[in-house]
mmCIF file of C-alpha atoms in Angstrom:
data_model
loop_
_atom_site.group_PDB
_atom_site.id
_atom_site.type_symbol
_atom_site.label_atom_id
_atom_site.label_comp_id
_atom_site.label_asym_id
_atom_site.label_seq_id
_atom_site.Cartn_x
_atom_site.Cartn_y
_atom_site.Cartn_z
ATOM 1 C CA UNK A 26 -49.136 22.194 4.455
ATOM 2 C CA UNK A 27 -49.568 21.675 8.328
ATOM 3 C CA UNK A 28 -49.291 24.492 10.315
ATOM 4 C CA UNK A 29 -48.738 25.143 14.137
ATOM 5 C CA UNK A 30 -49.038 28.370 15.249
ATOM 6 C CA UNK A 31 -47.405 28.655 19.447
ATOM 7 C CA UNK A 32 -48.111 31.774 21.575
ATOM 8 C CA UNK A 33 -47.233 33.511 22.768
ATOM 9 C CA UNK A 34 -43.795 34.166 21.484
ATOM 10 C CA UNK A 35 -42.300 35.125 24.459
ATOM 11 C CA UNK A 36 -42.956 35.815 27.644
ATOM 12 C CA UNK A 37 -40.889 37.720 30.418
ATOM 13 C CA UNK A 38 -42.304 36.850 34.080
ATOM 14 C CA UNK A 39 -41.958 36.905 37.767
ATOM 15 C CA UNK A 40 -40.693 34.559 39.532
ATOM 16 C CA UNK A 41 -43.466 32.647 41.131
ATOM 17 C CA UNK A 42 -45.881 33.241 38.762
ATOM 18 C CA UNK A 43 -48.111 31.365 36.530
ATOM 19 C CA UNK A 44 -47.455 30.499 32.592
ATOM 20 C CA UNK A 45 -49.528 29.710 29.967
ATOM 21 C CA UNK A 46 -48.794 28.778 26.291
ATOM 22 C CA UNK A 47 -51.017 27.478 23.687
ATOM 23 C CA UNK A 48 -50.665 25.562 20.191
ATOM 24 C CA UNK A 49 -53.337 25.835 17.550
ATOM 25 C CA UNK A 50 -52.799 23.476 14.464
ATOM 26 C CA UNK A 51 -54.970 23.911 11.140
ATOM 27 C CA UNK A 52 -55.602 20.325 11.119
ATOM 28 C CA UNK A 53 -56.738 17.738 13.361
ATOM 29 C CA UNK A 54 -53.921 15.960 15.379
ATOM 30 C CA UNK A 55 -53.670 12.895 17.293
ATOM 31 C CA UNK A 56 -50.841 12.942 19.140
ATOM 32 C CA UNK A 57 -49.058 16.248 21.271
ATOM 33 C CA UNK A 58 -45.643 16.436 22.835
ATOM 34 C CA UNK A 59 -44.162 19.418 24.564
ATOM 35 C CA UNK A 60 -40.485 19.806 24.584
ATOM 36 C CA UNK A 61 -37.749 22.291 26.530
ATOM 37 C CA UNK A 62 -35.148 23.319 25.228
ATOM 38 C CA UNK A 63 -32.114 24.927 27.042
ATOM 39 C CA UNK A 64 -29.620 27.466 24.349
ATOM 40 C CA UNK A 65 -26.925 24.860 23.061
ATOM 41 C CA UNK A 66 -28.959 21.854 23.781
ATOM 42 C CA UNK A 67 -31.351 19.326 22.558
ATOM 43 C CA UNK A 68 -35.009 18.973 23.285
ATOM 44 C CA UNK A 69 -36.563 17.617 26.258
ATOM 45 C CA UNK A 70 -39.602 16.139 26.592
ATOM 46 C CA UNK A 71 -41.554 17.158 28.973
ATOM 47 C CA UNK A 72 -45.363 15.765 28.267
ATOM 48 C CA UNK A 73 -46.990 13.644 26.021
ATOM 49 C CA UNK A 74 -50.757 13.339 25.269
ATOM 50 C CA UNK A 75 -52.519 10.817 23.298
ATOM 51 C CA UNK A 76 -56.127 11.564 23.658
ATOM 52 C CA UNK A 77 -58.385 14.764 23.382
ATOM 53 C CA UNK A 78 -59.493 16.119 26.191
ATOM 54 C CA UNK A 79 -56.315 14.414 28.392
ATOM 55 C CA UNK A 80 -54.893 16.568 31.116
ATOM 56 C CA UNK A 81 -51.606 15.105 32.290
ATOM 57 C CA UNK A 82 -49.315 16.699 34.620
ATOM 58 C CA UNK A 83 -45.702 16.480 35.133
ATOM 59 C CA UNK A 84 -44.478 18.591 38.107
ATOM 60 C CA UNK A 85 -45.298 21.875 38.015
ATOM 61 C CA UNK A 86 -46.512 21.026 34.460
ATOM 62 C CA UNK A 87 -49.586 20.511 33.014
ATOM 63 C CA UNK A 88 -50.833 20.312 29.483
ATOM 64 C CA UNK A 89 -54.091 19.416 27.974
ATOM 65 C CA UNK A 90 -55.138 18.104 24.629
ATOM 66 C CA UNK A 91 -58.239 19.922 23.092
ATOM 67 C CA UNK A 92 -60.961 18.646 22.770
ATOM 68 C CA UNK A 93 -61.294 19.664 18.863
ATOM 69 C CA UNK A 94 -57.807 17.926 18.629
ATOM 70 C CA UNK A 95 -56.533 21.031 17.023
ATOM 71 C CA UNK A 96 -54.842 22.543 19.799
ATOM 72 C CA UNK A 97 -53.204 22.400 23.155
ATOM 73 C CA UNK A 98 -51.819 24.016 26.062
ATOM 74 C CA UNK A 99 -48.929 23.858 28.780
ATOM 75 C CA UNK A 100 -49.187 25.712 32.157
ATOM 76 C CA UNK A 101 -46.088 26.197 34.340
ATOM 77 C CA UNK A 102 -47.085 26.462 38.151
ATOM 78 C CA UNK A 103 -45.335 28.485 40.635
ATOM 79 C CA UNK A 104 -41.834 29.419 37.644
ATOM 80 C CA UNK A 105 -38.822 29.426 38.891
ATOM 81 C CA UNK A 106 -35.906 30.786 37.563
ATOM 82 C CA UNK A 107 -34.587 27.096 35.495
ATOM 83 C CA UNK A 108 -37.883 27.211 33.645
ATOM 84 C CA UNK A 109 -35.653 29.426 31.428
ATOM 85 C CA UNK A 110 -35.553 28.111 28.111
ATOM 86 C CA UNK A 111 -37.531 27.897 24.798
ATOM 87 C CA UNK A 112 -40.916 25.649 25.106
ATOM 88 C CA UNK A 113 -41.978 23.923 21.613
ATOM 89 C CA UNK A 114 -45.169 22.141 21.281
ATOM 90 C CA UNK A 115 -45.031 19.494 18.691
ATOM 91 C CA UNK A 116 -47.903 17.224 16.680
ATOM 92 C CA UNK A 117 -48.204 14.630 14.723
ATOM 93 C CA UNK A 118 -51.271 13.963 12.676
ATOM 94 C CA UNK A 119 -52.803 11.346 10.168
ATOM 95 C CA UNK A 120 -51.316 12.783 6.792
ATOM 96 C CA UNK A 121 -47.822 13.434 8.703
ATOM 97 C CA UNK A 122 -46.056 9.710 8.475
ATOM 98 C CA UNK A 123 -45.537 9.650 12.112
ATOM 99 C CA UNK A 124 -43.467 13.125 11.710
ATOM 100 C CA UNK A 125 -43.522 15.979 13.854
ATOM 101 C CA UNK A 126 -44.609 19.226 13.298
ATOM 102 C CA UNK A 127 -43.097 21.712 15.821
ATOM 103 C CA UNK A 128 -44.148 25.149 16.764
ATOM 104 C CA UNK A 129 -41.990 28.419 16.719
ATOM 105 C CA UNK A 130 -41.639 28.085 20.107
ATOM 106 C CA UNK A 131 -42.300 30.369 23.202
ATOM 107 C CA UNK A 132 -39.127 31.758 24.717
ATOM 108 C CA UNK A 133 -39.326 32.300 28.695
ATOM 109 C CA UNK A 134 -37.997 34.352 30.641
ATOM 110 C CA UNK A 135 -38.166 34.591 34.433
ATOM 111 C CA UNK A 136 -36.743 37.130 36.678
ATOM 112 C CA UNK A 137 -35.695 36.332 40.434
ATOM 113 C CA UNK B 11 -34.745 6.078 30.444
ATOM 114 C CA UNK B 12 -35.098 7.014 26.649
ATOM 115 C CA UNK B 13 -31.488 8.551 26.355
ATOM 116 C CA UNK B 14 -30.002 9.739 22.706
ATOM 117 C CA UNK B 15 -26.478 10.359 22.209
ATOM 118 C CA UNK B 16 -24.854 12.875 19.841
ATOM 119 C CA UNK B 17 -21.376 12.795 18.706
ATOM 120 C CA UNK B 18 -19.656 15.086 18.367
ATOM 121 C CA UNK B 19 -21.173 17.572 20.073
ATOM 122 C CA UNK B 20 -18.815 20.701 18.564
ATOM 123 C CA UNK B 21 -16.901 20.350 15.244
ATOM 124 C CA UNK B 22 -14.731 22.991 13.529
ATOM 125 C CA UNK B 23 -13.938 21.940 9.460
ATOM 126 C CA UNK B 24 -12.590 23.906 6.511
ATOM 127 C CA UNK B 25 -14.712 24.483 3.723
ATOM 128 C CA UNK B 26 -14.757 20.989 1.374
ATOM 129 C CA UNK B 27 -14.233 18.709 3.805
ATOM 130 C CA UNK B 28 -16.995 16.252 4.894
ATOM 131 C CA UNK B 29 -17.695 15.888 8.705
ATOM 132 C CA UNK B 30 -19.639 12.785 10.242
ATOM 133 C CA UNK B 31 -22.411 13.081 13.091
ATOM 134 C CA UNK B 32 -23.723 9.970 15.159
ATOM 135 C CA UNK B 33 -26.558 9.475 16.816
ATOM 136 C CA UNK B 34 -27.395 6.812 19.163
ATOM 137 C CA UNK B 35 -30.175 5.642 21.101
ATOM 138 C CA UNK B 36 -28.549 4.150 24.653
ATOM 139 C CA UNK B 37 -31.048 2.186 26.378
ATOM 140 C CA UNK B 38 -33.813 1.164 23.404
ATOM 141 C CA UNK B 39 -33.290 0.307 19.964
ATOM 142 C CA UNK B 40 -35.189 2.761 17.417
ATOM 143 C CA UNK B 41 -36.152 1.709 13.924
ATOM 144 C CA UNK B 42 -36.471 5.409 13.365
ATOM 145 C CA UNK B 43 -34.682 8.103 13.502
ATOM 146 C CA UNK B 44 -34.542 11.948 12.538
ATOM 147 C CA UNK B 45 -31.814 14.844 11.445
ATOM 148 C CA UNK B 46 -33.197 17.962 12.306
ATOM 149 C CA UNK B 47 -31.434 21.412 11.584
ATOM 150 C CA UNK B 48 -31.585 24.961 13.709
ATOM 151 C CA UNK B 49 -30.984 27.896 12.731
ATOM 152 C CA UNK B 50 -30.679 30.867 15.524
ATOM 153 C CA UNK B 51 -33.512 31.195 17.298
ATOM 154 C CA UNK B 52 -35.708 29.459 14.880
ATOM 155 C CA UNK B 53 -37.361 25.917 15.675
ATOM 156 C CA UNK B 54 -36.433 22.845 14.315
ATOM 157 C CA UNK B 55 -36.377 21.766 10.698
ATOM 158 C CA UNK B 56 -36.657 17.995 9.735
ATOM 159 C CA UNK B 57 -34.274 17.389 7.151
ATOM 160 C CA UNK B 58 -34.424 13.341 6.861
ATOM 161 C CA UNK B 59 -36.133 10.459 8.199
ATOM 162 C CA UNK B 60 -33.880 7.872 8.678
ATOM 163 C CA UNK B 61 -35.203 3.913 8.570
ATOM 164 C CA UNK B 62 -33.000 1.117 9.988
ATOM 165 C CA UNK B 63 -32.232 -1.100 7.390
ATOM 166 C CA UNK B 64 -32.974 1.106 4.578
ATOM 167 C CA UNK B 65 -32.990 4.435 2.202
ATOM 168 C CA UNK B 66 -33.439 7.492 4.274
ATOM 169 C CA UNK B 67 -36.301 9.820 3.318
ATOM 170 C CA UNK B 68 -35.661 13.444 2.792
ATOM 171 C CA UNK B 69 -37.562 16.746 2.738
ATOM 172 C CA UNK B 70 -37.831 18.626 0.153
ATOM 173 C CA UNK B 71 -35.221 21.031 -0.645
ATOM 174 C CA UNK B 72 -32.365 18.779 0.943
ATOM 175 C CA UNK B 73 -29.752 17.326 -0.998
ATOM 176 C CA UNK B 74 -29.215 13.809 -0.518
ATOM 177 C CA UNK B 75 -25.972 13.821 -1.991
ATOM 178 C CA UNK B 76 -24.584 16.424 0.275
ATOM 179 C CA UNK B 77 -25.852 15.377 3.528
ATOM 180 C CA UNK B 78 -25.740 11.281 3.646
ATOM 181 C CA UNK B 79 -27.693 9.753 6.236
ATOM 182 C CA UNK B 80 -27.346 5.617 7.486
ATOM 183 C CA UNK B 81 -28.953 3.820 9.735
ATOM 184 C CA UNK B 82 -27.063 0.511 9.682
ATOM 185 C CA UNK B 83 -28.338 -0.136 13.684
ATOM 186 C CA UNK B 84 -31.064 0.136 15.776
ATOM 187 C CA UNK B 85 -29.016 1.988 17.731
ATOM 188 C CA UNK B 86 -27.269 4.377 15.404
ATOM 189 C CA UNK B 87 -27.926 6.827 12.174
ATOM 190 C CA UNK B 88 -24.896 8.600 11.437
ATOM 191 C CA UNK B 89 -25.116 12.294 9.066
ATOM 192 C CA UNK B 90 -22.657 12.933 6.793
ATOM 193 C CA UNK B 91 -22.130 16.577 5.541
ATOM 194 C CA UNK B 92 -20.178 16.109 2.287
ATOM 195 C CA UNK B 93 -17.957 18.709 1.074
ATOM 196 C CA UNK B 94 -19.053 21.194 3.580
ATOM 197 C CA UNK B 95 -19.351 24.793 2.927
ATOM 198 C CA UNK B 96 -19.632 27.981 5.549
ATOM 199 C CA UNK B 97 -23.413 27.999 4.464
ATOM 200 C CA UNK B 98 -23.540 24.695 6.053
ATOM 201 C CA UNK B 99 -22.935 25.889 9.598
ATOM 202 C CA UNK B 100 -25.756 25.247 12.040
ATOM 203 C CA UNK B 101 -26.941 22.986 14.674
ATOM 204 C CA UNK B 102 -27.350 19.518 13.941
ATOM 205 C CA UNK B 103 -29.475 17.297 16.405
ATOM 206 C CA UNK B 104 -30.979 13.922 15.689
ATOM 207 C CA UNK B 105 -33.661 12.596 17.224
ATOM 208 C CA UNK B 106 -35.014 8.630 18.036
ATOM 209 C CA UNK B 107 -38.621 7.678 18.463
ATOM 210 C CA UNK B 108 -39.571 4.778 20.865
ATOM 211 C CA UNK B 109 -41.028 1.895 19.588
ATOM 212 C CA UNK B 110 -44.550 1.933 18.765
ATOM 213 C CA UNK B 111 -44.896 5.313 20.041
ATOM 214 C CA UNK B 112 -44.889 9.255 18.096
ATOM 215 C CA UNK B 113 -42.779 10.348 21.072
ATOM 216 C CA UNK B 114 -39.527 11.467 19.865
ATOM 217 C CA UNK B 115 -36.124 11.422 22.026
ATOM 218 C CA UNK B 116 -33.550 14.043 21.179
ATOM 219 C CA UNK B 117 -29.845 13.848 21.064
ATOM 220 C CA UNK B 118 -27.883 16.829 22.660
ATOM 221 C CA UNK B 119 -27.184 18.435 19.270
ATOM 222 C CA UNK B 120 -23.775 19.236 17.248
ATOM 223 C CA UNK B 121 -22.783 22.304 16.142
ATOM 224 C CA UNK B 122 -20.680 22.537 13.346
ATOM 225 C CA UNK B 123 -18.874 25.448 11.772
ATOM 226 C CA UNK B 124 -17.450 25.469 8.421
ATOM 227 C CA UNK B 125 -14.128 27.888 8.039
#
């Protein structure tokens, strides 16, 4: 079946520094969402992308769909302590039915 | 915009009962919706797709008999977890996509625990 494979799976910064997490899928994808999620809570969305190549930002956010289509990646600008949380990349793809396929997720932590 | 509600959002059954969820969409009307389950510090597993109007579509390896899903709304899907057992325990959250869009809108979750 479809696989997503998120890294890192966690990462333990700085405050004020830069983060990077990537999504690699073993199939082609046309659609990927990144989502937040807080402990005891539901997803958020955070970014959506539609085409490969796209760069769309959000905030301090950016993400960018590969240009293979088989992966992605979110930067966080300048973290801050309530970027806490777990960050889950999700895909759908041609064979999926308009599912999503989420990744592990990466769980961040930043220290004041 | 896009906001999903969850009901409730903490239950507490004994073991046999059945316990309902809802899930509703506030402010658009989804033709789709989805029952995810999470374990601890795991990601989310879809457990059914649920289609306004119609059967809902399961994954393999749930029971459709123990966890009934309808969608009588465009607004609401309500989960039912029949005769519920302590292995049953978990977080439930549901999920609404926007019309003619992949992009997926998530409720705040439930957590249920079976005595």
């Amino acid at each position: 079946g479809q696989q997503l494979n998120q890294s890192p799976q966690s990462m333990f910064i700085q405050e004020g520094e830069d983060v990077s997490m990537n999504c690699t899928s073993s199939s082609i994808f046309n659609t990927w969402l990144w989502y937040k999620q807080d402990p005891g809570e539901g997803p958020v969305l955070l970014i959506a992308l539609y085409k490969a190549g796209e760069l769309t930002s959000n905030g301090r956010l950016t993400a960018q769909f590969g240009i293979t289509r088989k992966d992605s990646f979110l930067n966080i600008s300048a973290s801050i302590p309530s970027d806490v949380g777990i960050y889950f990349c999700a895909g759908q793809s041609r064979g999926s039915q308009g599912n999503l396929i989420f990744g592990k997720g990466t769980k961040l932590s930043v220290k004041p | 915009g896009a906001v999903v509600s969850q009901h409730p959002s903490r239950v507490i059954c004994k073991s046999g009962t059945s316990v309902k969820i809802e899930c509703r969409s506030l402010d658009f009307q989804a033709t789709t919706m989805f029952w995810y389950r999470q374990f601890p510090k795991q990601s989310l597993m879809l457990m059914a797709t649920s289609n306004e109007g119609s059967k809902a579509t399961y994954e393999q390896g749930v029971e459709k008999d123990k966890f009934l899903i309808n969608h009588a709304s465009l607004t609401l899907s309500t989960l039912t977890v029949t005769s519920a057992h302590p292995e049953d325990s978990s977080f439930y959250i549901c999920s609404a996509r926007l019309p003619y869009s992949y992009e997926q809108y998530f409720g705040p979750g439930t957590r249920l625990t079976v005595t």
